[in-house]
Structure formats: C-alpha cells, structure tokens
Amino acid sequence: MMNHCMAQSGTGFKTLRIEGWRQFDSIEIELHPRLTVLTGPNGAGKSSLLRIFTRHFGFDRQFLATPQHTATGGYSYSPGIFKRFLSKLLSSRQENLSPQIQEPNEIGTLSYTNGKETRLHVPQTSNVQYSVIINNQQAVNGIHIDSHQPIPTFQQVGQIPMTIISPSVAYQSYNSELMNRYQGGYSGHSPTYRMKEAIISMAMFGEGNSQVQGNTEVLGAYHGFVEALRKMLPETLGFIDISIRPPEVVIITRSGEFLIDASSGGLMTLIDLTWRLHLFSLTCEFFVVTIDEPENHLHPTMQRSLMPQIMNAFPQAQFIIATHSPFMVSSVRDSNVYVLRYAEHGNVALGGEQIMPTQSSRVISERLDTINKAGSASEILREVLGVRATIPQWVEEGLNIVVARYRQQPITQDTLKELRRELAKLGYGELYPDALATLTQGR
C-alpha cells in the first residue's frame, strides 16, 4: 500500500485571501507556523475555509450551489459569487483609472511557505455540487480531523493478524474506515476495530520471541503510541500503559483498567487524535493538521489544555483549527486567532452616485491581539464570539425581574444596599455589577 506521506517537503500554508464569495466579504488570514485558530458564530464560514486547506490532503468535501430561477422557468446553480464594487471603485477614482477587472469566478489567493502562490476559482456550474479550483496547487502533507468523531462500538478482533501491520498500513486502514463512514458506507468493521487489530499486531510481532523475529519499526511505533498517549491523556485519568490481552486491548490507569472500546466519548476523541497523528508523523518530517471543532466531547479543562498538549506531542506540525470554544481561543499565546464577524453594509454615496450594496450582511475577518486572547471565558464569549449573555437564560430573566422593581426608584445608597441584599438572598450576589449597569443605563 502506498505511503500516506506523498512528498517529503516542508511546505505549509502562509496566507489565505477570499473576497466576494458565499458569505465572505473580505477574508485575509495569515497562517501561524504552529497554530492558527478560526472562530466565530455558526454560519460564518469556518468550515468552508478549512475545506480549501483539506483539498490538499485528499479530503474534498464539495460545496453546494444555490438554485436560481431562470427566464425560461427552469433553474441554474449559483456558486455564490458577488462583486465588491466599492473597494475597486474607490481605488480607481483615487488613481483616475478604470475599475480593475477581476478574473471570471476568481475568489481569492492561497500562498505557501515555499514562496508559491495560487489563485482560487469556482467553476461555472450546472450542478448543485462543486469544488474550489486551486491552480498550481502545491504538495502539502497533511491530515484532517473532522468534527464528527468515531463512536466506539465493541467488535472483538476475530483473528490475530498473521502479517505484520506497518505504521503506514495501519494509518491507511484506520483512515479508510473513517472515510468510508463519512461517505455513508460501512465495511463491516469500525475504525476502533482497525486500531485494535494494528495495536495487537505491533505488540506481538514487534517484540518477537525465540521463534519469531522481531520488527524494530513496528515495535517503535507501538512504544511511540504509548508515549504519545502519556502526553495527550489528562493527568486526572492517571494513564499508565496499554496491555494486550488477545483479542482485546486494555487501558491501564491509576483508577482502574478498561477495554479501549469502553472509553468515553471525550477519551476516545483523544485516543483517535493520538493514533492518527502518531502514525502520520512517523513518515512525515513536517505536516499540516486541520481540525474542525476539536472541543467536541471534551470537558472544559481538556479544551483548555488540548492544543498545548498536542503541539508538544507533535512539534513538527502546523495546526489550523475551527472552534467555538473560548478555552481554545485563548489556550496558546503564540498563535494567530481570527474572528469571522458579520459586518453590516448599506448604500454608499460616492460623488453623488449611489453604490449598490453587495448584501445586507457579509463576513469579514479580524485578527485578535494578545489582550483579547488573554480574556476570561466570559469575556471572550461576549467580546469575541458575540454571546450577549454568559449566564443561564433563567438567571438573566430573574435578574431582569429584580432590576425592574428598582428602575422607577431614585438611585440612593439605601436603594443600592437593598438591591445587593435581595440579589444575595436569591443567589445572584456575583451579578450585582451587571444589575447595577442595567439599572443605571440611560440615567
């Protein structure tokens, strides 16, 4: 089977620019050598941007065009291109030149760390599905971790493999099961089954015995996986080792032992990440990892520590993640964090002319500085992710009822003391500053 690392190059991604396509008004992302974080509300386009990178890894999830009525009563399919007339017109007026003409269907550019740059286009399509065209696409070694993680389902390994499963074959086997399920198929075996099959083979044939010659490559892969788990699994679990008890794989911790199939959703997420990245790293000196919503199934404590731990375990990788978690937004100081925001547009007058708006609301990118990244979870939720309230809705409703009773009263020292006492009695004592801000608003 062909090695998954197709080119021994150190090429990664440097910049991505998108303009006038789908929900994007103007996006400019400078990729950090180690970690780039994309965040923002649902529908802002985080996963769409990831798809441009994952095309390089063979993970080509197509985009869907929108059907539009035609003059003949039928439908045509629009890939979502619109023109940003204003910036081009302003530039041409300032330089006294005619407006610049964008190439047909061009939506942006992508540059690589090897100095190459490619233009991005979308096709004129009569189909509902289409892919972004990446001209002069460079070879980039990489792996994509989708937001939908494999669900552990118990399947006992029926036969101990009689051939040595190399790290490359183990990766391809596991990844094929994931892709098969992602595309709606089922081979009869789960990804976890393929993992157990490979782990058992590596442990038995890697060590060898007096009658069976050992294999240093697979033995190193096995021990390397165990060491990677020590870096990736939470300290509270107290991971000690893996025990092979054919036909089962057992996780040994300070709090007990359990089958790998019995792992919780969060724990299986970490094991899945570790298995795939470890196998991939054995044959790639440098590679890119894209992860969509890595916070899925993880406790907030693990969301806070995942990226530092994974970057420590795999120092040769460039990570690009899309997340809603405030803990991941702020988890690594030396990183580039971009917020995808909706920006409102209206009609613009220029020299007496009315410029037609693109749409009422489009997405732009904004890079966070260190101060914004260093905020608390509540601050990041409010200021970065646009979550208006960071307290439960029922608490907010109770707080509003209390404040409403004091709104018509004069603000005096006695009034404020009584407000504080009532909030404390209801268990809302920590929300006094919020109540005070609401009470004094407009006065």
XYZ file of C-alpha atoms in Angstrom:
443
model
C 0.000 0.000 0.000
C 1.290 3.446 -0.894
C 2.747 5.595 1.865
C 0.332 8.311 3.033
C 3.146 10.903 3.094
C 3.285 11.580 -0.637
C 6.094 14.165 -0.693
C 8.894 14.756 1.761
C 8.555 18.510 1.662
C 8.290 21.025 4.435
C 5.618 23.026 2.653
C 2.828 24.534 4.728
C 0.301 27.333 4.341
C 1.179 31.031 4.647
C -1.803 33.225 3.714
C -5.393 32.825 2.551
C -7.430 35.621 0.987
C -11.083 35.271 -0.002
C -13.277 38.019 -1.451
C -16.816 38.156 -2.789
C -17.838 34.516 -2.410
C -20.595 32.810 -0.427
C -20.914 34.686 2.899
C -17.413 36.206 2.673
C -16.990 39.912 2.026
C -13.244 40.100 2.634
C -11.180 37.467 4.456
C -7.432 37.699 4.991
C -5.770 35.036 7.134
C -2.051 34.897 7.927
C -1.276 31.347 8.979
C 0.933 30.922 12.053
C 3.778 28.375 11.699
C 2.339 26.356 14.615
C -1.275 27.286 15.424
C -3.977 29.285 13.654
C -7.429 29.479 15.275
C -10.584 30.378 13.339
C -13.574 31.280 15.471
C -16.917 32.994 15.134
C -20.655 32.247 15.122
C -22.319 29.359 13.310
C -22.627 30.042 9.605
C -19.669 32.436 9.488
C -17.717 30.067 7.238
C -15.048 28.484 9.440
C -15.539 25.007 7.984
C -15.686 26.428 4.448
C -12.211 27.905 4.872
C -10.901 24.625 6.274
C -12.130 22.823 3.137
C -9.744 24.852 0.985
C -6.821 23.540 3.031
C -8.104 19.956 3.249
C -8.316 19.688 -0.558
C -4.526 19.280 -0.414
C -4.904 16.133 1.718
C -7.486 14.421 -0.483
C -10.298 15.362 1.881
C -12.544 17.058 -0.694
C -15.943 17.801 0.723
C -17.773 19.619 -2.050
C -19.679 22.878 -1.783
C -23.348 23.205 -2.693
C -24.557 25.755 -5.245
C -27.862 27.581 -4.798
C -30.637 27.020 -7.387
C -31.842 30.227 -9.056
C -34.866 30.757 -11.306
C -34.053 31.379 -14.969
C -36.023 33.384 -17.553
C -37.155 30.145 -19.167
C -38.727 28.926 -15.931
C -36.016 26.459 -15.057
C -33.127 26.620 -12.629
C -29.470 27.451 -12.802
C -26.987 26.899 -9.992
C -25.062 29.785 -8.457
C -21.741 29.149 -6.656
C -22.313 32.326 -4.648
C -20.012 34.875 -6.298
C -20.665 38.572 -5.788
C -18.515 41.587 -6.623
C -17.151 44.014 -4.064
C -17.663 47.090 -6.259
C -16.958 49.685 -3.600
C -13.288 48.915 -2.866
C -12.478 48.642 -6.585
C -14.348 51.841 -7.434
C -12.713 53.819 -4.629
C -9.296 52.652 -5.798
C -9.988 53.543 -9.424
C -11.362 57.017 -8.518
C -8.277 57.793 -6.438
C -5.943 56.724 -9.255
C -8.182 58.146 -12.025
C -8.231 54.741 -13.650
C -10.995 52.472 -14.851
C -12.133 49.879 -12.281
C -9.934 46.819 -12.076
C -11.447 43.754 -13.653
C -11.336 40.586 -11.600
C -10.773 37.334 -13.470
C -14.029 35.428 -14.032
C -15.003 33.420 -10.983
C -11.808 34.280 -9.099
C -12.472 34.334 -5.356
C -9.019 34.784 -3.821
C -5.461 33.545 -3.428
C -3.604 30.992 -1.329
C 0.128 31.230 -0.651
C 2.505 28.576 0.680
C 5.600 28.646 2.845
C 7.715 27.650 -0.167
C 7.025 31.057 -1.739
C 4.455 29.853 -4.282
C 1.018 31.411 -4.669
C -2.086 30.137 -6.392
C -5.317 31.767 -7.455
C -8.620 30.309 -6.322
C -11.602 29.994 -8.661
C -15.027 28.434 -8.599
C -16.432 26.813 -11.757
C -19.344 27.910 -13.885
C -21.545 25.049 -12.824
C -24.790 23.451 -13.886
C -24.590 21.062 -10.940
C -25.553 21.507 -7.320
C -22.122 20.266 -6.126
C -18.788 21.876 -6.968
C -15.219 22.208 -5.706
C -12.944 25.228 -5.481
C -10.343 25.148 -8.264
C -6.805 25.562 -6.919
C -4.479 26.365 -9.814
C -0.819 25.443 -9.323
C -1.710 23.527 -6.157
C 1.388 22.652 -4.135
C 2.090 19.310 -2.475
C 1.302 19.625 1.242
C 1.449 16.675 3.602
C -1.491 16.833 5.952
C -4.352 15.219 7.775
C -7.874 16.444 8.522
C -9.731 15.638 11.745
C -13.444 16.136 11.189
C -15.877 17.362 13.842
C -17.697 14.009 13.807
C -15.542 11.618 15.816
C -15.847 7.812 15.590
C -18.293 6.306 18.079
C -16.810 3.327 19.927
C -18.744 0.154 19.115
C -17.484 -3.096 20.525
C -16.146 -5.507 17.923
C -13.848 -8.276 19.050
C -10.828 -8.928 16.855
C -11.728 -12.321 15.397
C -8.250 -13.315 14.268
C -4.795 -12.221 15.297
C -3.282 -10.829 12.082
C -0.648 -13.207 10.705
C 1.102 -10.455 8.749
C 2.952 -7.531 10.269
C 0.879 -4.339 10.061
C 3.274 -1.481 9.381
C 2.538 2.074 10.627
C 1.696 3.169 7.080
C -0.738 0.290 6.533
C -2.250 0.871 9.990
C -2.893 4.529 9.152
C -4.404 3.749 5.754
C -6.641 1.026 7.214
C -7.945 3.251 10.020
C -8.378 6.284 7.777
C -10.191 4.240 5.118
C -12.800 3.178 7.663
C -13.303 6.794 8.730
C -13.674 7.995 5.138
C -15.982 5.101 4.326
C -18.307 6.036 7.182
C -18.021 9.728 6.368
C -19.288 8.986 2.849
C -22.160 6.869 4.190
C -20.638 3.428 3.671
C -19.887 0.565 6.041
C -17.298 -2.174 5.531
C -18.387 -4.298 8.482
C -15.556 -3.060 10.701
C -15.290 0.086 12.807
C -12.238 2.389 12.922
C -11.676 1.239 16.522
C -11.549 -2.378 15.320
C -8.796 -1.455 12.842
C -6.900 0.321 15.605
C -7.071 -2.717 17.921
C -6.052 -5.024 15.089
C -2.940 -2.933 14.382
C -2.012 -2.474 18.060
C -2.176 -6.244 18.680
C -0.075 -6.947 15.586
C 2.532 -4.331 16.532
C 2.822 -5.605 20.095
C 3.142 -9.273 19.149
C 5.344 -9.111 16.059
C 7.312 -6.031 17.090
C 8.808 -7.662 20.175
C 9.254 -11.115 18.684
C 10.425 -14.191 20.615
C 12.837 -17.077 20.309
C 10.934 -18.389 17.301
C 9.628 -15.177 15.687
C 11.959 -12.436 14.535
C 11.054 -9.031 15.931
C 10.468 -5.886 13.855
C 12.021 -2.689 15.192
C 9.823 -0.414 13.031
C 6.504 -1.648 14.377
C 7.852 -2.023 17.914
C 8.963 1.610 17.823
C 5.555 2.628 16.508
C 3.843 0.764 19.348
C 6.001 2.284 22.105
C 5.739 5.693 20.462
C 1.950 5.499 20.587
C 2.043 4.695 24.305
C 4.357 7.669 24.930
C 2.133 9.958 22.868
C -0.871 8.883 24.967
C 1.044 9.880 28.106
C 1.362 13.391 26.679
C -2.199 13.621 25.377
C -4.431 11.992 28.000
C -5.492 14.088 31.020
C -3.424 13.776 34.183
C -6.606 13.103 36.170
C -7.031 9.829 34.275
C -3.647 8.601 35.517
C -2.768 6.699 32.334
C -0.081 4.051 32.939
C 0.127 1.733 29.941
C -1.616 -0.424 27.365
C -1.980 -4.160 27.977
C -2.519 -6.609 25.122
C -4.757 -9.457 26.259
C -5.630 -11.117 22.937
C -8.013 -10.445 21.413
C -8.500 -7.266 23.478
C -6.628 -4.019 24.133
C -6.843 -2.786 27.724
C -6.136 0.728 29.010
C -4.405 0.669 32.426
C -4.820 3.722 34.676
C -4.296 4.529 38.340
C -8.058 4.350 38.859
C -8.584 1.010 37.130
C -8.488 -0.931 33.875
C -10.946 -0.921 30.976
C -11.227 -2.016 27.351
C -10.318 0.616 24.806
C -13.850 0.114 23.407
C -15.263 1.257 26.773
C -13.646 4.696 26.505
C -15.936 7.693 26.942
C -16.635 9.995 24.021
C -14.064 12.527 25.218
C -11.401 9.916 25.911
C -11.979 8.228 22.548
C -11.584 11.608 20.857
C -8.114 11.957 22.386
C -7.148 8.361 21.561
C -8.327 8.835 17.965
C -6.333 12.072 17.622
C -3.227 10.472 19.092
C -3.423 7.321 16.962
C -3.833 9.136 13.650
C -1.306 11.884 14.283
C 1.277 9.494 15.707
C 1.105 7.138 12.723
C 1.175 10.038 10.283
C 4.153 11.651 11.986
C 6.317 8.528 11.634
C 6.834 9.094 7.906
C 6.380 12.873 7.603
C 9.056 15.259 8.824
C 6.567 18.146 8.546
C 2.816 18.115 8.045
C -0.319 20.218 8.461
C -3.231 19.264 10.712
C -6.682 20.791 10.262
C -9.276 20.116 12.971
C -12.946 21.095 12.853
C -14.401 21.694 16.332
C -11.757 19.857 18.390
C -13.700 20.737 21.564
C -16.413 18.168 20.789
C -16.872 15.665 23.655
C -14.160 17.341 25.759
C -14.524 18.694 29.291
C -13.644 22.433 29.538
C -10.436 21.511 31.362
C -9.332 19.445 28.375
C -10.453 22.136 25.935
C -8.105 24.495 27.741
C -5.097 22.158 27.583
C -5.614 20.186 24.351
C -3.747 22.441 21.941
C -0.675 22.986 24.180
C -0.501 19.217 24.742
C -0.980 18.252 21.103
C 1.571 20.820 19.943
C 4.036 19.434 22.472
C 3.400 15.852 21.341
C 3.774 16.719 17.636
C 6.227 19.626 17.335
C 6.703 19.131 13.580
C 3.103 20.034 12.669
C 1.301 23.220 11.649
C -2.209 23.238 13.170
C -5.276 25.041 11.803
C -8.447 24.661 13.877
C -12.017 25.953 13.730
C -13.655 26.270 17.133
C -16.455 27.815 19.187
C -14.683 27.213 22.486
C -13.393 30.293 24.363
C -10.948 27.981 26.142
C -9.321 27.042 22.845
C -9.286 30.607 21.557
C -7.075 31.604 24.499
C -5.162 28.343 25.017
C -1.892 29.249 23.242
C -0.311 32.688 23.479
C 1.987 32.299 20.452
C -0.735 31.744 17.859
C -2.799 33.622 15.304
C -6.500 33.887 16.190
C -9.011 35.190 13.660
C -12.637 36.025 14.346
C -15.083 35.783 11.457
C -17.628 38.543 12.022
C -20.762 39.668 10.231
C -20.408 43.268 9.047
C -23.467 45.272 8.039
C -23.480 47.027 4.657
C -25.739 49.762 3.365
C -25.974 52.000 0.319
C -22.910 54.205 -0.067
C -22.875 57.568 -1.830
C -19.716 58.479 -3.749
C -19.620 61.766 -5.664
C -23.381 61.881 -5.824
C -23.633 58.316 -7.129
C -25.339 55.523 -5.231
C -23.264 52.364 -5.000
C -25.334 49.194 -4.853
C -24.539 47.181 -1.725
C -23.347 43.594 -2.013
C -25.750 42.319 0.624
C -27.049 43.481 3.961
C -24.604 41.353 5.944
C -21.317 39.716 4.975
C -18.436 38.123 6.844
C -15.054 39.750 7.401
C -12.009 38.529 9.333
C -10.438 40.236 12.337
C -7.179 39.185 13.971
C -7.151 39.221 17.765
C -4.333 40.809 19.698
C -2.787 39.263 22.809
C -5.008 41.275 25.171
C -8.207 39.939 23.607
C -6.845 36.394 23.605
C -5.966 36.711 27.300
C -9.531 37.413 28.432
C -11.594 35.145 30.634
C -14.002 32.664 29.072
C -16.933 35.026 29.737
C -15.087 37.985 28.202
C -14.160 36.001 25.101
C -17.738 34.758 24.748
C -19.047 38.329 24.901
C -16.380 40.325 23.094
C -15.054 37.773 20.604
C -17.836 35.297 19.917
C -20.665 37.801 20.310
C -22.570 35.928 23.009
C -24.701 38.648 24.535
C -25.177 36.920 27.893
C -22.858 34.421 29.542
C -25.216 33.469 32.363
C -28.084 30.955 32.078
C -31.239 32.348 30.489
C -33.353 31.637 33.580
C -30.864 33.589 35.727
C -30.969 36.511 33.288
C -34.779 36.517 33.437
C -34.745 36.509 37.254
C -32.185 39.320 37.317
C -34.306 41.430 34.970
C -37.361 40.975 37.211
C -35.419 42.201 40.257
C -33.930 45.189 38.424
C -37.332 46.170 37.017
C -38.651 46.714 40.572
C -35.883 49.218 41.284
C -35.936 51.019 37.943
C -38.542 53.592 38.981
C -36.875 54.326 42.304
C -34.240 57.007 42.830
C -30.706 55.646 42.986
C -29.549 56.184 46.547
C -27.111 54.432 48.871
C -30.013 52.730 50.642
C -31.567 51.599 47.355
C -28.306 50.032 46.191
C -27.781 48.281 49.542
C -31.277 46.810 49.331
C -30.645 45.696 45.727
C -27.424 43.951 46.783
C -29.193 42.209 49.708
C -32.031 40.958 47.513
C -29.637 39.625 44.873
C -27.571 37.831 47.535
C -30.705 36.260 49.009
C -31.652 34.884 45.572
C -28.124 33.578 44.954
C -27.317 36.285 42.388
C -24.800 38.156 44.535
C -21.994 37.942 41.972
C -24.271 39.568 39.391
C -24.571 42.859 41.302
C -22.298 44.736 38.816
C -24.482 43.525 35.917
C -27.646 44.561 37.749
C -26.152 47.979 38.546
C -25.124 48.526 34.942
C -28.630 47.662 33.754
C -30.250 49.848 36.426
C -28.189 52.932 35.578
C -28.359 52.533 31.813
C -29.745 55.692 30.267
C -29.755 57.690 33.505
